[in-house]
Each structure stands twice: as structure tokens, then as C-alpha cells.
PDB file of C-alpha atoms in Angstrom:
ATOM      1  CA  UNK A 162      18.047 -49.036  39.195  1.00 69.00           C
ATOM      2  CA  UNK A 163      18.661 -51.768  42.163  1.00 80.00           C
ATOM      3  CA  UNK A 164      22.206 -52.449  40.845  1.00 79.00           C
ATOM      4  CA  UNK A 165      22.902 -48.033  40.814  1.00 79.00           C
ATOM      5  CA  UNK A 166      21.409 -47.813  44.465  1.00 83.00           C
ATOM      6  CA  UNK A 167      23.713 -50.731  45.457  1.00 86.00           C
ATOM      7  CA  UNK A 168      27.197 -48.775  44.006  1.00 85.00           C
ATOM      8  CA  UNK A 169      26.149 -45.554  45.767  1.00 86.00           C
ATOM      9  CA  UNK A 170      25.792 -46.693  48.541  1.00 90.00           C
ATOM     10  CA  UNK A 171      29.249 -48.464  48.632  1.00 91.00           C
ATOM     11  CA  UNK A 172      31.232 -45.712  47.196  1.00 91.00           C
ATOM     12  CA  UNK A 173      28.639 -43.440  49.954  1.00 90.00           C
ATOM     13  CA  UNK A 174      30.589 -46.046  52.899  1.00 93.00           C
ATOM     14  CA  UNK A 175      34.108 -45.736  51.261  1.00 92.00           C
ATOM     15  CA  UNK A 176      34.139 -41.927  51.530  1.00 89.00           C
ATOM     16  CA  UNK A 177      32.801 -42.564  54.460  1.00 91.00           C
ATOM     17  CA  UNK A 178      35.499 -44.856  55.507  1.00 93.00           C
ATOM     18  CA  UNK A 179      38.051 -42.957  54.252  1.00 91.00           C
ATOM     19  CA  UNK A 180      36.421 -39.186  56.288  1.00 90.00           C
ATOM     20  CA  UNK A 181      37.317 -41.428  58.966  1.00 91.00           C
ATOM     21  CA  UNK A 182      40.635 -42.277  58.961  1.00 90.00           C
ATOM     22  CA  UNK A 183      41.183 -39.052  56.831  1.00 89.00           C
ATOM     23  CA  UNK A 184      40.220 -37.899  60.318  1.00 88.00           C
ATOM     24  CA  UNK A 185      41.923 -40.302  62.354  1.00 89.00           C
ATOM     25  CA  UNK A 186      45.040 -39.862  60.745  1.00 86.00           C
ATOM     26  CA  UNK A 187      45.537 -35.687  59.806  1.00 87.00           C
ATOM     27  CA  UNK A 188      43.969 -34.642  63.088  1.00 86.00           C
ATOM     28  CA  UNK A 189      45.561 -36.671  65.936  1.00 87.00           C
ATOM     29  CA  UNK A 190      47.565 -34.554  68.210  1.00 88.00           C
ATOM     30  CA  UNK A 191      51.669 -34.820  68.069  1.00 82.00           C
ATOM     31  CA  UNK A 192      52.869 -33.253  69.913  1.00 80.00           C
ATOM     32  CA  UNK A 193      56.213 -33.582  69.940  1.00 74.00           C
ATOM     33  CA  UNK A 194      56.834 -31.953  67.198  1.00 77.00           C
ATOM     34  CA  UNK A 195      55.053 -28.940  69.083  1.00 77.00           C
ATOM     35  CA  UNK A 196      58.059 -26.598  68.693  1.00 75.00           C
ATOM     36  CA  UNK A 197      59.323 -28.215  65.204  1.00 72.00           C
ATOM     37  CA  UNK A 198      55.942 -26.924  63.185  1.00 80.00           C
ATOM     38  CA  UNK A 199      55.105 -23.344  62.007  1.00 85.00           C
ATOM     39  CA  UNK A 200      52.676 -22.212  59.426  1.00 90.00           C
ATOM     40  CA  UNK A 201      52.800 -22.373  56.059  1.00 91.00           C
ATOM     41  CA  UNK A 202      50.902 -19.833  53.630  1.00 92.00           C
ATOM     42  CA  UNK A 203      53.380 -19.477  50.699  1.00 94.00           C
ATOM     43  CA  UNK A 204      52.606 -22.548  48.388  1.00 95.00           C
ATOM     44  CA  UNK A 205      55.680 -24.169  47.471  1.00 94.00           C
ATOM     45  CA  UNK A 206      57.659 -23.217  50.845  1.00 94.00           C
ATOM     46  CA  UNK A 207      57.769 -26.444  52.875  1.00 92.00           C
ATOM     47  CA  UNK A 208      58.051 -28.831  49.584  1.00 92.00           C
ATOM     48  CA  UNK A 209      61.502 -26.342  49.053  1.00 94.00           C
ATOM     49  CA  UNK A 210      62.353 -27.740  52.800  1.00 91.00           C
ATOM     50  CA  UNK A 211      60.954 -30.894  52.257  1.00 90.00           C
ATOM     51  CA  UNK A 212      64.223 -30.834  49.041  1.00 90.00           C
ATOM     52  CA  UNK A 213      66.468 -29.368  51.593  1.00 92.00           C
ATOM     53  CA  UNK A 214      66.444 -30.817  55.448  1.00 90.00           C
ATOM     54  CA  UNK A 215      64.009 -33.606  54.904  1.00 90.00           C
ATOM     55  CA  UNK A 216      66.017 -37.363  53.848  1.00 92.00           C
ATOM     56  CA  UNK A 217      65.367 -38.538  49.857  1.00 92.00           C
ATOM     57  CA  UNK A 218      63.159 -41.027  51.880  1.00 94.00           C
ATOM     58  CA  UNK A 219      61.867 -39.074  54.658  1.00 91.00           C
ATOM     59  CA  UNK A 220      60.406 -35.974  51.316  1.00 91.00           C
ATOM     60  CA  UNK A 221      58.851 -38.879  49.556  1.00 92.00           C
ATOM     61  CA  UNK A 222      57.328 -40.456  52.497  1.00 92.00           C
ATOM     62  CA  UNK A 223      56.115 -36.332  53.322  1.00 90.00           C
ATOM     63  CA  UNK A 224      54.672 -36.084  50.181  1.00 93.00           C
ATOM     64  CA  UNK A 225      53.562 -39.212  48.689  1.00 94.00           C
ATOM     65  CA  UNK A 226      51.418 -38.943  52.101  1.00 93.00           C
ATOM     66  CA  UNK A 227      49.831 -36.264  51.492  1.00 93.00           C
ATOM     67  CA  UNK A 228      49.784 -37.343  47.774  1.00 95.00           C
ATOM     68  CA  UNK A 229      48.055 -41.068  49.080  1.00 94.00           C
ATOM     69  CA  UNK A 230      45.244 -38.787  51.089  1.00 93.00           C
ATOM     70  CA  UNK A 231      43.752 -37.314  48.177  1.00 94.00           C
ATOM     71  CA  UNK A 232      43.317 -39.849  45.950  1.00 95.00           C
ATOM     72  CA  UNK A 233      40.433 -41.586  47.108  1.00 94.00           C
ATOM     73  CA  UNK A 234      37.940 -38.043  46.511  1.00 94.00           C
ATOM     74  CA  UNK A 235      39.331 -38.327  43.266  1.00 94.00           C
ATOM     75  CA  UNK A 236      37.951 -42.749  42.540  1.00 92.00           C
ATOM     76  CA  UNK A 237      35.094 -41.407  44.900  1.00 91.00           C
ATOM     77  CA  UNK A 238      34.117 -37.524  43.792  1.00 91.00           C
ATOM     78  CA  UNK A 239      33.057 -38.931  40.087  1.00 91.00           C
ATOM     79  CA  UNK A 240      30.161 -40.959  40.795  1.00 87.00           C
ATOM     80  CA  UNK A 241      28.224 -37.948  43.136  1.00 84.00           C
ATOM     81  CA  UNK A 242      28.679 -35.250  39.677  1.00 75.00           C
ATOM     82  CA  UNK A 243      27.478 -34.623  36.491  1.00 74.00           C
ATOM     83  CA  UNK A 244      29.762 -35.896  33.505  1.00 78.00           C
ATOM     84  CA  UNK A 245      30.439 -32.628  32.213  1.00 81.00           C
ATOM     85  CA  UNK A 246      31.514 -31.562  36.212  1.00 85.00           C
ATOM     86  CA  UNK A 247      32.869 -34.626  37.106  1.00 88.00           C
ATOM     87  CA  UNK A 248      36.823 -33.526  37.287  1.00 91.00           C
ATOM     88  CA  UNK A 249      36.038 -29.883  38.258  1.00 92.00           C
ATOM     89  CA  UNK A 250      34.177 -30.385  41.688  1.00 92.00           C
ATOM     90  CA  UNK A 251      35.939 -33.262  41.814  1.00 93.00           C
ATOM     91  CA  UNK A 252      38.558 -30.776  42.783  1.00 94.00           C
ATOM     92  CA  UNK A 253      37.114 -28.230  44.028  1.00 95.00           C
ATOM     93  CA  UNK A 254      35.487 -30.388  46.781  1.00 94.00           C
ATOM     94  CA  UNK A 255      39.072 -31.540  47.652  1.00 95.00           C
ATOM     95  CA  UNK A 256      40.850 -28.881  47.546  1.00 96.00           C
ATOM     96  CA  UNK A 257      37.901 -27.014  50.087  1.00 96.00           C
ATOM     97  CA  UNK A 258      37.811 -30.473  52.441  1.00 94.00           C
ATOM     98  CA  UNK A 259      41.536 -30.419  52.695  1.00 95.00           C
ATOM     99  CA  UNK A 260      41.893 -27.060  53.147  1.00 96.00           C
ATOM    100  CA  UNK A 261      38.983 -27.497  56.375  1.00 95.00           C
ATOM    101  CA  UNK A 262      41.622 -30.201  57.540  1.00 93.00           C
ATOM    102  CA  UNK A 263      44.355 -28.321  57.508  1.00 93.00           C
ATOM    103  CA  UNK A 264      42.034 -25.435  58.879  1.00 94.00           C
ATOM    104  CA  UNK A 265      41.392 -27.471  62.088  1.00 93.00           C
ATOM    105  CA  UNK A 266      44.703 -28.420  62.509  1.00 90.00           C
ATOM    106  CA  UNK A 267      46.444 -25.416  62.556  1.00 89.00           C
ATOM    107  CA  UNK A 268      43.396 -23.229  64.824  1.00 91.00           C
ATOM    108  CA  UNK A 269      42.111 -26.847  67.922  1.00 90.00           C
ATOM    109  CA  UNK A 270      45.360 -29.766  67.206  1.00 90.00           C
ATOM    110  CA  UNK A 271      48.661 -29.364  69.171  1.00 88.00           C
ATOM    111  CA  UNK A 272      51.593 -30.189  67.452  1.00 86.00           C
ATOM    112  CA  UNK A 273      49.629 -29.689  63.714  1.00 88.00           C
ATOM    113  CA  UNK A 274      49.929 -26.225  61.354  1.00 90.00           C
ATOM    114  CA  UNK A 275      48.186 -25.486  58.382  1.00 93.00           C
ATOM    115  CA  UNK A 276      49.914 -26.035  55.495  1.00 94.00           C
ATOM    116  CA  UNK A 277      49.111 -24.723  51.703  1.00 96.00           C
ATOM    117  CA  UNK A 278      50.862 -27.430  49.869  1.00 96.00           C
ATOM    118  CA  UNK A 279      49.501 -30.714  52.361  1.00 95.00           C
ATOM    119  CA  UNK A 280      46.082 -28.742  50.607  1.00 96.00           C
ATOM    120  CA  UNK A 281      47.975 -28.530  46.758  1.00 96.00           C
ATOM    121  CA  UNK A 282      49.388 -32.189  46.969  1.00 96.00           C
ATOM    122  CA  UNK A 283      45.580 -33.883  48.098  1.00 96.00           C
ATOM    123  CA  UNK A 284      43.710 -31.828  45.095  1.00 97.00           C
ATOM    124  CA  UNK A 285      47.004 -33.061  43.300  1.00 97.00           C
ATOM    125  CA  UNK A 286      46.313 -36.729  44.226  1.00 96.00           C
ATOM    126  CA  UNK A 287      42.582 -36.505  44.013  1.00 96.00           C
ATOM    127  CA  UNK A 288      43.349 -35.456  40.303  1.00 96.00           C
ATOM    128  CA  UNK A 289      45.757 -38.434  39.768  1.00 96.00           C
ATOM    129  CA  UNK A 290      43.201 -40.530  41.720  1.00 95.00           C
ATOM    130  CA  UNK A 291      40.201 -39.488  39.316  1.00 95.00           C
ATOM    131  CA  UNK A 292      42.751 -39.956  35.757  1.00 95.00           C
ATOM    132  CA  UNK A 293      44.043 -43.063  36.823  1.00 95.00           C
ATOM    133  CA  UNK A 294      40.851 -45.134  37.325  1.00 93.00           C
ATOM    134  CA  UNK A 295      37.732 -42.492  38.704  1.00 92.00           C
ATOM    135  CA  UNK A 296      37.319 -41.223  35.408  1.00 90.00           C
ATOM    136  CA  UNK A 297      36.817 -44.633  33.905  1.00 91.00           C
ATOM    137  CA  UNK A 298      34.883 -46.006  36.959  1.00 89.00           C
ATOM    138  CA  UNK A 299      32.138 -43.519  37.106  1.00 87.00           C
ATOM    139  CA  UNK A 300      32.108 -43.396  33.184  1.00 86.00           C
ATOM    140  CA  UNK A 301      31.704 -47.187  33.330  1.00 86.00           C
ATOM    141  CA  UNK A 302      28.975 -46.603  36.116  1.00 84.00           C
ATOM    142  CA  UNK A 303      27.104 -44.203  34.737  1.00 82.00           C
ATOM    143  CA  UNK A 304      27.116 -46.096  30.882  1.00 81.00           C
ATOM    144  CA  UNK A 305      26.389 -49.520  32.412  1.00 79.00           C
ATOM    145  CA  UNK A 306      22.974 -47.584  35.531  1.00 73.00           C
ATOM    146  CA  UNK A 307      21.750 -45.323  31.782  1.00 73.00           C
ATOM    147  CA  UNK A 308      22.282 -48.617  29.131  1.00 74.00           C
ATOM    148  CA  UNK A 309      20.162 -50.918  32.217  1.00 69.00           C
ATOM    149  CA  UNK A 310      17.090 -48.071  32.221  1.00 65.00           C
ATOM    150  CA  UNK A 311      17.554 -47.299  28.603  1.00 60.00           C
ATOM    151  CA  UNK A 312      14.601 -49.704  26.415  1.00 56.00           C
ATOM    152  CA  UNK A 313      15.769 -53.146  25.550  1.00 51.00           C
ATOM    153  CA  UNK A 314      16.152 -53.095  22.019  1.00 52.00           C
ATOM    154  CA  UNK A 315      13.723 -54.168  18.893  1.00 48.00           C
ATOM    155  CA  UNK A 316      14.001 -58.479  18.278  1.00 45.00           C
ATOM    156  CA  UNK A 317      14.621 -56.795  14.539  1.00 45.00           C
ATOM    157  CA  UNK A 318      17.459 -55.404  15.548  1.00 47.00           C
ATOM    158  CA  UNK A 319      18.980 -57.728  17.509  1.00 47.00           C
ATOM    159  CA  UNK A 320      18.191 -60.397  14.872  1.00 46.00           C
ATOM    160  CA  UNK A 321      20.377 -58.232  12.187  1.00 47.00           C
ATOM    161  CA  UNK A 322      23.291 -57.996  14.429  1.00 49.00           C
ATOM    162  CA  UNK A 323      23.829 -54.580  14.977  1.00 49.00           C
ATOM    163  CA  UNK A 324      26.019 -53.290  17.146  1.00 53.00           C
ATOM    164  CA  UNK A 325      24.884 -51.785  19.954  1.00 54.00           C
ATOM    165  CA  UNK A 326      24.851 -47.342  19.477  1.00 53.00           C
ATOM    166  CA  UNK A 327      25.641 -44.880  22.978  1.00 54.00           C
ATOM    167  CA  UNK A 328      21.915 -43.684  23.254  1.00 53.00           C
ATOM    168  CA  UNK A 329      23.157 -40.635  21.576  1.00 54.00           C
ATOM    169  CA  UNK A 330      24.848 -41.541  18.520  1.00 52.00           C
ATOM    170  CA  UNK A 331      22.190 -43.241  18.207  1.00 51.00           C
ATOM    171  CA  UNK A 332      19.485 -40.435  18.281  1.00 54.00           C
ATOM    172  CA  UNK A 333      21.810 -38.254  16.489  1.00 54.00           C
ATOM    173  CA  UNK A 334      21.439 -41.342  13.571  1.00 54.00           C
ATOM    174  CA  UNK A 335      17.164 -41.128  14.279  1.00 54.00           C
ATOM    175  CA  UNK A 336      16.929 -37.745  13.382  1.00 56.00           C
ATOM    176  CA  UNK A 337      20.196 -38.032  10.336  1.00 58.00           C
ATOM    177  CA  UNK A 338      17.520 -40.769   9.350  1.00 55.00           C
ATOM    178  CA  UNK A 339      13.939 -38.603   9.199  1.00 59.00           C
ATOM    179  CA  UNK A 340      16.048 -35.471   7.755  1.00 60.00           C
ATOM    180  CA  UNK A 341      16.461 -37.517   5.034  1.00 58.00           C
ATOM    181  CA  UNK A 342      13.526 -38.978   4.405  1.00 63.00           C
ATOM    182  CA  UNK A 343      11.800 -35.316   4.165  1.00 65.00           C
ATOM    183  CA  UNK A 344      14.594 -34.377   2.447  1.00 62.00           C
ATOM    184  CA  UNK A 345      14.283 -36.758  -0.676  1.00 59.00           C
ATOM    185  CA  UNK A 346      10.221 -37.252   0.238  1.00 66.00           C
ATOM    186  CA  UNK A 347      10.460 -33.177  -0.597  1.00 67.00           C
ATOM    187  CA  UNK A 348      12.058 -33.698  -3.399  1.00 60.00           C
ATOM    188  CA  UNK A 349      10.202 -36.718  -4.458  1.00 60.00           C
ATOM    189  CA  UNK A 350       7.042 -33.824  -4.356  1.00 68.00           C
ATOM    190  CA  UNK A 351       8.949 -31.921  -6.502  1.00 66.00           C
ATOM    191  CA  UNK A 352      10.101 -33.720  -9.486  1.00 66.00           C
ATOM    192  CA  UNK A 353       6.184 -35.836  -9.836  1.00 69.00           C
ATOM    193  CA  UNK A 354       4.894 -30.990  -9.392  1.00 66.00           C
ATOM    194  CA  UNK A 355       3.149 -30.595  -6.323  1.00 57.00           C
TER     195      UNK A 355
END
């Protein structure tokens, strides 16, 4: 339980640090680009502009930067959701957070504008972070936390050298064994004429 609390604290602190960095990067005014920046509500328009008007390096920097801004969401948010909903929750929370950041940029920050392509790239970055590393790390964390919370295996099982079986599989095997035992008992009773 102590390890689980420590890991969640570290993840929460990482999320706070990332939020501060995100605010610094995205909400800093850019007066020099005030005349160049316009709002974009059509998906793909900014990406086409990067491809047509920017140098290759500048386009990679622009698109890659937006992808990288989403990656920490994919690494940190899976720790806060149930296993079945981790990917969906990570995707939705990232899209929501980045849409809010873009709305604030467009409404309040000089030289910045709302861009739907940034939201899409940030969300894609979160999914990339989730599939590359976040899913595995959070899965191991929850597997460790579940193992730490479960009762210790009996001495007989440890001495027999049995493999460690996940709790759900152990429950299934125990249920199968009980059903088999019940069926065998019923069959013996029938054969004996009871």
C-alpha cells in the first residue's frame, strides 16, 4: 500500500510539473507572430500549411513539438483510470485539456490562436505515449499493487514449485476444480444408487 501511494504521488507530481511546463510553452505571448497567426477550425489545414509553406525542419519541429506535448498525458493518465477505460479516458482527457489550452491561447494570449490541428496532434502524441510505454508501465503498476494486496500463497504451493497464476486465472481454476469435483461426486452417487 505504501509503494502504491508513493507511485501515485510521483505520478501526480509529474502531472503538475508537466502542466506548469505546458502552460509556459503554450500560454507565453508571441507578439512577433500576431499578424501571421489565424484561428484554424478545419482539421488538416495547418498540416497542409506546414507541408507547403515551411521548410522540412520547421514543419517537423512544429508537428513534432505538438506530438511531444501530448506524450506525457499518455504516460501519466493511465495510472488514474480503470484498466478497461484507460485508453479512452486518456484520449478524452488529453483532447479536452488541449482544447481548453487552445481556447485560452486564442482568447487571451497575444500572438496565439486556436488550432484544431494542434489538439489532434497533442491527442495523437498522448496515444503514442500510451501505446509505446504508458500502457505497460501502468499495467505493471496495477499488477504489482494487486499482488501486494493479495494474501501470501500457502507454503504447500511454494514448496511444490507451482507457477504464479494471476488472481483471475486462479479464481477460474478454483471454480473449474469445484465444478469438476461436484460433477464427480454426483456421478459416483448415481453409480452407487443414491
